[in-house]
Tab-separated table of C-alpha atoms and ligand atoms in Angstrom:
chain	number	residue	atom	x	y	z
A	23	MET	CA	0.000	0.000	0.000
A	24	ASP	CA	1.440	3.402	-0.969
A	25	LYS	CA	2.516	5.894	1.671
A	26	LEU	CA	3.433	9.537	1.373
A	27	LEU	CA	6.705	10.788	2.839
A	28	ILE	CA	6.845	14.515	3.461
A	29	GLU	CA	9.870	16.452	4.615
A	30	GLY	CA	8.304	19.516	6.194
A	31	GLY	CA	9.461	23.050	6.639
A	32	ASN	CA	9.725	24.210	3.024
A	33	PRO	CA	7.617	27.172	1.939
A	34	LEU	CA	5.618	26.695	-1.265
A	35	HIS	CA	6.269	28.775	-4.349
A	36	GLY	CA	5.004	28.617	-7.907
A	37	GLU	CA	1.936	27.788	-9.917
A	38	VAL	CA	-0.290	24.753	-10.149
A	39	ALA	CA	-3.350	23.937	-12.264
A	40	ILE	CA	-6.512	22.888	-10.442
A	41	SER	CA	-8.360	19.825	-11.752
A	42	GLY	CA	-12.026	19.338	-12.528
A	43	ALA	CA	-14.241	18.871	-9.474
A	44	LYS	CA	-14.665	15.304	-8.243
A	45	ASN	CA	-18.025	16.088	-6.676
A	46	ALA	CA	-19.303	17.626	-9.918
A	47	ALA	CA	-17.826	14.909	-12.150
A	48	LEU	CA	-19.462	12.006	-10.287
A	49	PRO	CA	-23.087	13.152	-10.777
A	50	LEU	CA	-22.293	14.371	-14.302
A	51	LEU	CA	-21.081	10.893	-15.282
A	52	CYS	CA	-24.394	9.513	-13.978
A	53	ALA	CA	-26.317	12.051	-16.054
A	54	ALA	CA	-25.195	10.062	-19.114
A	55	LEU	CA	-27.649	7.340	-18.019
A	56	LEU	CA	-30.532	9.678	-18.830
A	57	THR	CA	-30.004	9.687	-22.592
A	58	ALA	CA	-29.494	7.222	-25.436
A	59	GLU	CA	-27.118	9.705	-27.109
A	60	PRO	CA	-23.424	10.217	-26.244
A	61	LEU	CA	-22.453	12.672	-23.504
A	62	THR	CA	-18.903	14.026	-23.658
A	63	LEU	CA	-17.431	15.534	-20.507
A	64	THR	CA	-14.159	17.457	-20.409
A	65	ASN	CA	-11.969	18.496	-17.465
A	66	VAL	CA	-12.651	15.059	-15.942
A	67	PRO	CA	-10.137	14.512	-13.097
A	68	ASP	CA	-8.069	11.344	-13.127
A	69	LEU	CA	-9.064	9.940	-9.729
A	70	ASN	CA	-9.832	6.536	-8.285
A	71	ASP	CA	-13.453	7.530	-7.586
A	72	ILE	CA	-13.893	8.442	-11.246
A	73	GLY	CA	-12.437	5.063	-12.265
A	74	THR	CA	-14.889	3.321	-9.928
A	75	MET	CA	-17.859	5.232	-11.338
A	76	LEU	CA	-16.826	4.448	-14.919
A	77	LYS	CA	-16.518	0.757	-14.018
A	78	LEU	CA	-19.984	0.860	-12.470
A	79	LEU	CA	-21.518	2.517	-15.537
A	80	ALA	CA	-19.730	0.111	-17.914
A	81	GLN	CA	-21.133	-2.958	-16.168
A	82	MET	CA	-24.635	-1.532	-16.716
A	83	GLY	CA	-24.030	-1.452	-20.454
A	84	VAL	CA	-22.710	2.107	-20.907
A	85	LYS	CA	-19.954	2.340	-23.525
A	86	VAL	CA	-17.158	4.365	-21.962
A	87	HIS	CA	-14.461	5.997	-24.041
A	88	ARG	CA	-11.760	7.677	-21.996
A	89	ASN	CA	-9.331	9.667	-24.083
A	90	SER	CA	-5.958	8.903	-22.527
A	91	ASP	CA	-4.282	12.027	-23.973
A	92	SER	CA	-6.803	14.436	-22.611
A	93	ASP	CA	-9.205	14.884	-19.768
A	94	SER	CA	-12.316	13.944	-21.739
A	95	VAL	CA	-14.681	11.017	-21.344
A	96	THR	CA	-17.499	10.055	-23.717
A	97	LEU	CA	-20.335	7.931	-22.389
A	98	ASP	CA	-22.858	6.217	-24.611
A	99	ALA	CA	-25.804	4.735	-22.737
A	100	ALA	CA	-27.812	3.735	-25.838
A	101	THR	CA	-28.216	0.261	-24.333
A	102	LEU	CA	-28.672	-0.251	-20.611
A	103	ASP	CA	-29.137	-3.949	-20.023
A	104	ASN	CA	-28.210	-4.220	-16.346
A	105	PRO	CA	-29.605	-1.391	-14.168
A	106	VAL	CA	-27.820	-2.683	-11.069
A	107	ALA	CA	-25.150	-1.186	-8.813
A	108	PRO	CA	-23.512	-4.059	-6.930
A	109	TYR	CA	-22.216	-3.887	-3.369
A	110	GLU	CA	-18.596	-4.507	-4.438
A	111	LEU	CA	-18.495	-1.159	-6.241
A	112	VAL	CA	-20.862	0.864	-4.043
A	113	LYS	CA	-19.005	-0.002	-0.823
A	114	THR	CA	-15.878	1.796	-2.032
A	115	MET	CA	-17.695	4.937	-3.102
A	116	ARG	CA	-20.884	6.253	-1.562
A	117	ALA	CA	-21.583	8.543	-4.513
A	118	ALA	CA	-22.574	5.413	-6.479
A	119	ILE	CA	-26.069	6.038	-5.075
A	120	LEU	CA	-26.263	8.755	-7.766
A	121	VAL	CA	-27.161	6.127	-10.382
A	122	LEU	CA	-30.453	5.402	-8.611
A	123	GLY	CA	-32.512	8.376	-9.826
A	124	PRO	CA	-31.325	8.308	-13.461
A	125	LEU	CA	-31.799	4.528	-13.747
A	126	VAL	CA	-35.392	4.540	-12.470
A	127	ALA	CA	-36.210	7.490	-14.708
A	128	ARG	CA	-34.721	5.950	-17.857
A	129	CYS	CA	-35.158	2.162	-17.340
A	130	GLY	CA	-38.202	2.130	-15.052
A	131	GLU	CA	-36.235	0.048	-12.578
A	132	ALA	CA	-33.014	0.027	-10.569
A	133	ARG	CA	-31.293	-2.124	-7.970
A	134	VAL	CA	-28.633	-0.238	-6.065
A	135	SER	CA	-26.711	-1.524	-3.087
A	136	LEU	CA	-27.130	0.509	0.088
A	137	PRO	CA	-23.864	2.363	0.651
A	138	GLY	CA	-23.761	1.405	4.331
A	139	GLY	CA	-21.897	3.395	6.956
A	140	CYS	CA	-18.645	5.142	6.318
A	141	ALA	CA	-15.882	6.451	8.499
A	142	ILE	CA	-17.293	9.964	8.873
A	143	GLY	CA	-20.809	8.961	9.891
A	144	ALA	CA	-23.874	6.830	9.220
A	145	ARG	CA	-24.904	8.753	6.075
A	146	PRO	CA	-28.287	7.197	5.269
A	147	VAL	CA	-30.056	7.612	1.897
A	148	ASP	CA	-33.603	7.913	3.240
A	149	GLN	CA	-34.129	11.300	1.591
A	150	HIS	CA	-33.238	9.922	-1.848
A	151	ILE	CA	-35.784	7.133	-1.330
A	152	LYS	CA	-38.484	9.399	0.102
A	153	GLY	CA	-38.208	11.696	-2.925
A	154	LEU	CA	-38.500	8.865	-5.452
A	155	GLN	CA	-41.514	7.484	-3.595
A	156	ALA	CA	-43.166	10.908	-3.734
A	157	MET	CA	-42.651	10.756	-7.516
A	158	GLY	CA	-44.590	7.488	-7.592
A	159	ALA	CA	-41.759	4.937	-7.499
A	160	GLU	CA	-42.324	1.716	-5.643
A	161	VAL	CA	-39.255	1.307	-3.441
A	162	THR	CA	-38.289	-1.682	-1.338
A	163	VAL	CA	-35.100	-2.338	0.571
A	164	GLU	CA	-34.165	-6.026	0.571
A	165	HIS	CA	-30.928	-7.895	1.171
A	166	GLY	CA	-28.997	-4.630	1.397
A	167	TYR	CA	-30.280	-3.342	-1.947
A	168	VAL	CA	-32.660	-0.498	-2.792
A	169	HIS	CA	-35.031	-1.758	-5.465
A	170	ALA	CA	-37.005	1.017	-7.162
A	171	LYS	CA	-39.620	0.671	-9.899
A	172	ALA	CA	-41.788	3.144	-11.789
A	173	ALA	CA	-43.360	2.947	-15.246
A	174	ARG	CA	-42.850	6.714	-15.460
A	175	LEU	CA	-42.008	8.994	-12.566
A	176	GLN	CA	-44.624	11.625	-11.845
A	177	GLY	CA	-43.835	15.282	-11.159
A	178	ALA	CA	-44.273	16.075	-7.462
A	179	ARG	CA	-43.505	18.596	-4.737
A	180	LEU	CA	-40.527	17.266	-2.784
A	181	PHE	CA	-39.299	18.552	0.542
A	182	THR	CA	-36.117	17.063	1.985
A	183	ASP	CA	-35.928	16.938	5.802
A	184	LEU	CA	-32.332	18.129	5.658
A	185	VAL	CA	-30.098	19.626	3.003
A	186	THR	CA	-28.497	16.796	1.035
A	187	VAL	CA	-26.185	17.350	-1.914
A	188	THR	CA	-26.325	13.970	-3.664
A	189	GLY	CA	-29.998	13.634	-2.618
A	190	THR	CA	-30.824	16.873	-4.453
A	191	GLU	CA	-28.771	15.726	-7.468
A	192	ASN	CA	-30.394	12.288	-7.594
A	193	LEU	CA	-33.921	13.693	-7.441
A	194	MET	CA	-33.159	16.475	-9.926
A	195	MET	CA	-31.853	13.932	-12.449
A	196	ALA	CA	-34.837	11.630	-11.902
A	197	ALA	CA	-37.327	14.470	-12.348
A	198	CYS	CA	-35.864	15.454	-15.750
A	199	LEU	CA	-37.676	12.523	-17.413
A	200	GLY	CA	-40.729	12.662	-15.126
A	201	ASP	CA	-44.240	13.481	-16.220
A	202	GLY	CA	-45.001	17.111	-15.316
A	203	GLU	CA	-43.375	19.535	-12.895
A	204	THR	CA	-41.255	18.551	-9.899
A	205	VAL	CA	-40.347	21.119	-7.267
A	206	ILE	CA	-37.481	20.308	-4.868
A	207	GLU	CA	-37.700	22.449	-1.757
A	208	ASN	CA	-34.895	22.735	0.797
A	209	ALA	CA	-32.578	21.861	-2.103
A	210	ALA	CA	-28.787	21.919	-1.713
A	211	ARG	CA	-27.285	25.106	-3.200
A	212	GLU	CA	-23.763	23.768	-3.775
A	213	PRO	CA	-22.029	24.915	-6.996
A	214	GLU	CA	-21.807	21.237	-8.044
A	215	VAL	CA	-25.636	21.094	-8.092
A	216	VAL	CA	-25.620	24.104	-10.418
A	217	ASP	CA	-22.981	22.478	-12.640
A	218	LEU	CA	-25.153	19.382	-12.946
A	219	ALA	CA	-28.265	21.454	-13.752
A	220	ASN	CA	-26.345	23.368	-16.434
A	221	CYS	CA	-25.240	20.125	-18.077
A	222	LEU	CA	-28.738	18.609	-17.877
A	223	ASN	CA	-30.176	21.767	-19.466
A	224	ALA	CA	-27.577	21.446	-22.245
A	225	MET	CA	-28.973	17.918	-22.726
A	226	GLY	CA	-32.503	19.299	-23.179
A	227	ALA	CA	-33.739	19.295	-19.567
A	228	ARG	CA	-35.852	22.164	-18.244
A	229	ILE	CA	-34.471	23.053	-14.828
A	230	ALA	CA	-34.777	26.439	-13.142
A	231	GLY	CA	-33.625	27.642	-9.738
A	232	ALA	CA	-30.495	25.505	-9.261
A	233	GLY	CA	-28.247	27.357	-6.799
A	234	SER	CA	-31.282	28.431	-4.759
A	235	ASP	CA	-33.163	26.253	-2.283
A	236	VAL	CA	-36.127	25.744	-4.626
A	237	ILE	CA	-35.434	23.902	-7.884
A	238	ARG	CA	-38.188	23.496	-10.499
A	239	ILE	CA	-37.925	20.796	-13.127
A	240	GLN	CA	-40.356	20.424	-16.028
A	241	GLY	CA	-40.158	16.794	-17.112
A	242	VAL	CA	-39.444	16.054	-20.779
A	243	ALA	CA	-39.915	12.825	-22.763
A	244	GLN	CA	-36.220	12.410	-23.518
A	245	LEU	CA	-32.838	14.069	-23.244
A	246	HIS	CA	-30.169	14.281	-25.945
A	247	GLY	CA	-26.374	14.156	-26.034
A	248	ALA	CA	-24.142	17.130	-25.228
A	249	GLN	CA	-20.590	18.272	-24.548
A	250	TYR	CA	-19.907	19.781	-21.165
A	251	ARG	CA	-16.852	21.088	-19.277
A	252	ILE	CA	-16.758	20.215	-15.581
A	253	MET	CA	-16.248	23.072	-13.084
A	254	PRO	CA	-12.964	23.378	-11.151
A	255	ASP	CA	-12.562	21.561	-7.850
A	256	ARG	CA	-13.195	24.107	-5.094
A	257	ILE	CA	-12.048	21.710	-2.362
A	258	GLU	CA	-8.772	20.925	-4.130
A	259	THR	CA	-8.332	24.687	-4.575
A	260	GLY	CA	-9.000	25.318	-0.892
A	261	THR	CA	-6.631	22.538	0.141
A	262	TYR	CA	-3.680	24.059	-1.780
A	263	LEU	CA	-4.522	27.501	-0.360
A	264	CYS	CA	-4.352	25.975	3.137
A	265	ALA	CA	-1.091	24.211	2.320
A	266	ALA	CA	0.554	27.491	1.320
A	267	ALA	CA	-1.049	29.403	4.201
A	268	ALA	CA	0.481	26.959	6.674
A	269	ALA	CA	3.818	26.166	5.007
A	270	GLY	CA	4.434	29.799	3.996
A	271	GLY	CA	5.385	31.193	0.610
A	272	LYS	CA	3.368	32.400	-2.346
A	273	ILE	CA	1.418	30.267	-4.805
A	274	ARG	CA	-0.840	30.813	-7.785
A	275	LEU	CA	-3.624	28.382	-8.649
A	276	THR	CA	-4.897	28.435	-12.218
A	277	GLY	CA	-8.058	27.095	-13.837
A	278	THR	CA	-10.120	27.853	-10.749
A	279	SER	CA	-12.291	30.608	-9.410
A	280	ALA	CA	-12.514	32.388	-6.065
A	281	GLY	CA	-16.261	32.744	-6.578
A	282	TYR	CA	-16.822	29.184	-5.345
A	283	LEU	CA	-14.813	29.757	-2.189
A	284	ASP	CA	-15.867	33.107	-0.719
A	285	VAL	CA	-16.168	31.934	2.863
A	286	VAL	CA	-12.915	29.940	2.791
A	287	ILE	CA	-10.972	32.859	1.316
A	288	ASP	CA	-12.484	35.279	3.856
A	289	LYS	CA	-11.172	33.081	6.657
A	290	LEU	CA	-7.700	32.914	5.111
A	291	VAL	CA	-7.664	36.706	4.813
A	292	ASP	CA	-8.713	36.976	8.487
A	293	ALA	CA	-5.791	34.677	9.247
A	294	GLY	CA	-3.427	37.225	7.681
A	295	CYS	CA	-2.997	35.827	4.146
A	296	VAL	CA	-3.013	38.108	1.125
A	297	VAL	CA	-5.321	36.644	-1.516
A	298	GLU	CA	-5.696	38.030	-5.034
A	299	ALA	CA	-8.191	36.609	-7.473
A	300	THR	CA	-8.740	37.058	-11.185
A	301	ARG	CA	-11.512	35.437	-13.210
A	302	ASP	CA	-9.708	32.103	-13.445
A	303	ALA	CA	-6.776	32.169	-11.008
A	304	ILE	CA	-6.117	32.751	-7.308
A	305	SER	CA	-2.833	33.805	-5.663
A	306	LEU	CA	-2.064	33.535	-1.967
A	307	SER	CA	0.850	34.924	0.057
A	308	ALA	CA	1.204	33.609	3.555
A	309	PRO	CA	2.046	35.808	6.573
A	310	GLN	CA	4.899	35.042	8.970
A	311	ARG	CA	2.405	33.491	11.384
A	312	LEU	CA	-1.315	32.881	10.886
A	313	ASN	CA	-4.021	34.150	13.255
A	314	SER	CA	-6.392	31.415	14.418
A	315	MET	CA	-9.749	31.115	12.599
A	316	SER	CA	-12.915	29.716	14.168
A	317	ILE	CA	-15.292	27.964	11.771
A	318	ARG	CA	-18.686	26.298	11.767
A	319	THR	CA	-19.509	23.941	8.917
A	320	ALA	CA	-22.947	24.083	7.271
A	321	PRO	CA	-24.455	23.606	3.796
A	322	TYR	CA	-23.336	25.994	1.007
A	323	PRO	CA	-22.837	28.967	1.000
A	324	ALA	CA	-21.595	28.473	4.583
A	325	PHE	CA	-18.226	26.923	5.416
A	326	PRO	CA	-17.815	23.508	3.663
A	327	THR	CA	-17.404	20.414	5.814
A	328	ASP	CA	-14.928	19.175	3.188
A	329	MET	CA	-12.519	21.991	4.257
A	330	GLN	CA	-12.902	21.490	8.022
A	331	ALA	CA	-9.986	19.067	8.440
A	332	GLN	CA	-7.563	21.275	6.485
A	333	PHE	CA	-8.548	24.274	8.641
A	334	MET	CA	-7.920	22.241	11.767
A	335	ALA	CA	-4.388	21.596	10.485
A	336	ILE	CA	-3.634	25.251	9.817
A	337	ASN	CA	-5.120	26.326	13.140
A	338	ALA	CA	-2.740	23.879	14.799
A	339	VAL	CA	0.132	26.283	14.020
A	340	ALA	CA	-1.764	29.607	14.175
A	341	SER	CA	-1.592	32.089	16.997
A	342	GLY	CA	-4.524	31.783	19.431
A	343	THR	CA	-7.333	29.270	19.991
A	344	ALA	CA	-9.849	28.364	17.285
A	345	VAL	CA	-13.258	26.798	17.862
A	346	ILE	CA	-14.239	24.363	15.092
A	347	ARG	CA	-17.837	23.199	15.006
A	348	GLU	CA	-18.848	20.356	12.644
A	349	THR	CA	-22.605	20.335	11.996
A	350	ILE	CA	-22.883	18.071	8.908
A	351	PHE	CA	-21.267	14.755	9.861
A	352	GLU	CA	-21.276	13.248	13.339
A	353	ASN	CA	-17.835	11.665	13.249
A	354	ARG	CA	-15.605	13.940	11.270
A	355	PHE	CA	-12.779	14.682	13.716
A	356	MET	CA	-10.716	11.545	13.147
A	357	HIS	CA	-7.801	13.629	11.875
A	358	ALA	CA	-7.577	15.327	15.297
A	359	VAL	CA	-5.865	12.362	16.981
A	360	GLU	CA	-3.387	12.120	14.113
A	361	LEU	CA	-2.672	15.869	14.265
A	362	ILE	CA	-2.095	15.477	18.017
A	363	ARG	CA	0.551	12.850	17.155
A	364	LEU	CA	2.330	15.610	15.235
A	365	GLY	CA	2.254	17.838	18.325
A	366	ALA	CA	-1.025	19.742	17.859
A	367	ASP	CA	-2.990	20.926	20.904
A	368	ILE	CA	-6.607	19.880	20.209
A	369	LYS	CA	-9.456	19.153	22.629
A	370	ILE	CA	-12.699	17.625	21.370
A	371	ASP	CA	-16.094	18.043	23.003
A	372	GLY	CA	-18.869	16.415	20.964
A	373	ASN	CA	-19.047	18.170	17.615
A	374	THR	CA	-16.697	20.963	18.712
A	375	ALA	CA	-12.904	21.031	18.583
A	376	PHE	CA	-10.769	23.598	20.401
A	377	VAL	CA	-7.444	24.056	18.661
A	378	THR	CA	-4.711	26.081	20.343
A	379	GLY	CA	-1.876	26.918	18.004
A	380	VAL	CA	1.591	25.630	18.898
A	381	ASP	CA	4.945	27.066	17.781
A	382	LYS	CA	5.834	23.985	15.787
A	383	LEU	CA	4.666	20.523	14.766
A	384	GLU	CA	7.043	17.592	14.600
A	385	GLY	CA	7.061	14.885	11.927
A	386	ALA	CA	5.727	11.424	12.816
A	387	THR	CA	3.996	8.452	11.211
A	388	VAL	CA	0.263	9.089	10.869
A	389	MET	CA	-2.682	7.288	9.338
A	390	ALA	CA	-5.082	8.707	6.773
A	391	THR	CA	-8.658	7.833	7.792
A	392	ASP	CA	-10.777	9.458	5.094
A	393	LEU	CA	-10.304	11.697	2.105
A	394	ARG	CA	-10.285	15.161	3.667
A	395	ALA	CA	-8.680	13.936	6.900
A	396	SER	CA	-5.798	12.784	4.720
A	397	ALA	CA	-5.552	16.233	3.165
A	398	SER	CA	-5.237	17.788	6.618
A	399	LEU	CA	-2.335	15.447	7.411
A	400	VAL	CA	-0.601	16.530	4.210
A	401	VAL	CA	-1.019	20.195	5.183
A	402	ALA	CA	0.333	19.463	8.667
A	403	GLY	CA	3.192	17.371	7.260
A	404	LEU	CA	4.292	20.301	5.081
A	405	VAL	CA	4.688	22.445	8.201
A	406	ALA	CA	6.066	19.854	10.624
A	407	GLU	CA	9.779	19.709	11.342
A	408	GLY	CA	11.387	16.566	9.944
A	409	GLU	CA	9.688	13.684	8.191
A	410	THR	CA	5.999	12.801	8.262
A	411	LEU	CA	4.950	9.456	6.842
A	412	ILE	CA	1.265	9.240	5.918
A	413	GLU	CA	-0.089	5.711	5.669
A	414	ARG	CA	-3.158	4.579	3.701
A	415	ILE	CA	-2.975	7.305	1.077
A	416	TYR	CA	-5.432	5.476	-1.143
A	417	HIS	CA	-7.921	7.878	0.437
A	418	LEU	CA	-6.013	10.785	-1.143
A	419	ASP	CA	-5.934	9.055	-4.530
A	420	ARG	CA	-9.746	8.924	-4.426
A	421	GLY	CA	-9.994	12.695	-4.533
A	422	TYR	CA	-6.734	14.540	-5.310
A	423	GLU	CA	-5.308	14.298	-8.805
A	424	ARG	CA	-1.497	13.859	-8.852
A	425	LEU	CA	-1.178	15.390	-5.393
A	426	ASP	CA	2.485	14.438	-4.928
A	427	GLN	CA	3.462	15.831	-8.342
A	428	LYS	CA	1.554	19.070	-7.833
A	429	LEU	CA	3.109	19.641	-4.410
A	430	THR	CA	6.572	18.855	-5.773
A	431	ALA	CA	5.995	21.453	-8.509
A	432	LEU	CA	5.379	23.963	-5.703
A	433	GLY	CA	8.714	23.111	-4.094
A	434	ALA	CA	7.484	20.722	-1.397
A	435	ARG	CA	9.605	17.675	-0.550
A	436	VAL	CA	7.067	14.928	-1.047
A	437	ARG	CA	7.649	11.354	-2.126
A	438	ARG	CA	5.324	8.395	-2.683
A	439	VAL	CA	6.813	5.258	-1.154
A	440	LYS	CA	5.656	1.656	-1.531
B	518	UD1	C1	-21.718	15.370	-0.539
B	518	UD1	C2	-20.287	15.376	-0.999
B	518	UD1	C3	-19.341	15.296	0.195
B	518	UD1	C4	-19.667	16.390	1.204
B	518	UD1	C5	-21.146	16.389	1.563
B	518	UD1	C6	-21.570	17.549	2.434
B	518	UD1	C7	-20.429	14.329	-3.181
B	518	UD1	C8	-20.113	13.159	-4.027
B	518	UD1	N1	-20.066	14.258	-1.895
B	518	UD1	O1	-21.922	14.115	0.125
B	518	UD1	O2	-18.004	15.453	-0.274
B	518	UD1	O3	-18.920	16.189	2.383
B	518	UD1	O4	-21.947	16.442	0.361
B	518	UD1	O5	-21.268	18.752	1.811
B	518	UD1	O6	-20.929	15.327	-3.654
B	518	UD1	N2	-28.350	12.579	5.053
B	518	UD1	C9	-29.413	11.848	5.565
B	518	UD1	N3	-30.243	11.210	4.678
B	518	UD1	C10	-30.069	11.254	3.333
B	518	UD1	C11	-28.989	12.004	2.826
B	518	UD1	C12	-28.141	12.650	3.717
B	518	UD1	O7	-29.612	11.779	6.769
B	518	UD1	O8	-30.859	10.634	2.597
B	518	UD1	C13	-27.438	13.292	5.992
B	518	UD1	C14	-25.999	12.793	5.948
B	518	UD1	O9	-25.813	11.679	6.789
B	518	UD1	C15	-25.231	14.018	6.402
B	518	UD1	C16	-26.060	15.189	5.823
B	518	UD1	O10	-27.343	14.642	5.550
B	518	UD1	O11	-25.230	14.105	7.808
B	518	UD1	C17	-25.512	15.785	4.548
B	518	UD1	O12	-25.178	14.738	3.653
B	518	UD1	P1	-25.205	14.908	2.080
B	518	UD1	O13	-25.284	16.352	1.694
B	518	UD1	O14	-26.217	13.992	1.526
B	518	UD1	O15	-23.759	14.359	1.716
B	518	UD1	P2	-23.400	13.606	0.395
B	518	UD1	O16	-24.302	14.102	-0.678
B	518	UD1	O17	-23.308	12.154	0.655
């Protein structure tokens, strides 16, 4: 199993290109299930989660053409002979639940394994199921599989009990081929939801209101093929900004936009960083020492839970005490114990972490526990004196394209070891 060896203490300098967004790419790949014509996506990141999703779609009958010289993928779902998502694939990637809505809408039936628990919390899919039932689907859960059937989904007024990103995306995709109007209230407002709606509209869907908490979808009989460029990854962007903020130096990130990251950038500015943004690039210069930043995670446009771990790492070396409150997932502080191994001063009380900045962290062997937790260990490793060895970096390979190469290009001493 690969590990990442980081020799900390080197400021970052230079420029790096940000990849397409994982969390936009995954639902967009599933959107291909809604049409019999080819969908071509560009700016597709080369990540393990993308590979898993393509494998899942291929075993349903989708013809997948991945252009190895570029970042484009063409999906042709003219024939879907196996509308099933098996446990073996779903267990490695929760986002596989995103095939449920499109499959029921297009094939009239789907069998999708329940994702089960994951390290950061229970993460049920009850809201996805409730929404499909409200659209007239007959849904049963048997032997660990969700089995949904509907001759044609009916437009309906849907209200999710909580804000769910993939839930909103699943129901929005399903409603595109429904009969009549569907209204999703309490919808997620994440930029990735908007990216999906834009692509679906390019495929002939009639969606209005994406980006607000009420999305209206007029069902159409069929969708057609399209070409669509995936938005930049705002979490990858934020992670590199944190890396430079903590390690020091000045970096420029290209192919990304500050517009997706207002709240994260505001916090970094409060911490003493100088951030300059153009339409498609962001530069950050780090101060001598950061000021601590308290955060509270909540659905977009509030502070993203996917940046919480990285902010815990930078607070570990900031001046003062930060209060970090996690409101989305019940068990998302697993990085704290690993950061403590590097010398951080962190106390946890329920969903709140109190982080008092220390003068320095010291390298040690640590274990990556989930995707963003791993990113926080990388940020901490870049600051820590001496060598930090991060084990189980397959989590990082799920969501960060060529992380070691990109960090090396910025002057970090990072090496993948077997
Ligand atoms: C998506 C993102 C993930 C991010 C998360 C929150 C993708 C592929 N993943 O995950 O990176 O951390 O949003 O921004 O886009 N919930 C229920 N019932 C449901 C659905 C969700 O109780 O049917 C709960 C979850 O357990 C969680 C909260 O709602 O506590 C939010 O989860 P949700 O927005 O659905 O997260 P994902 O879409 O899985």
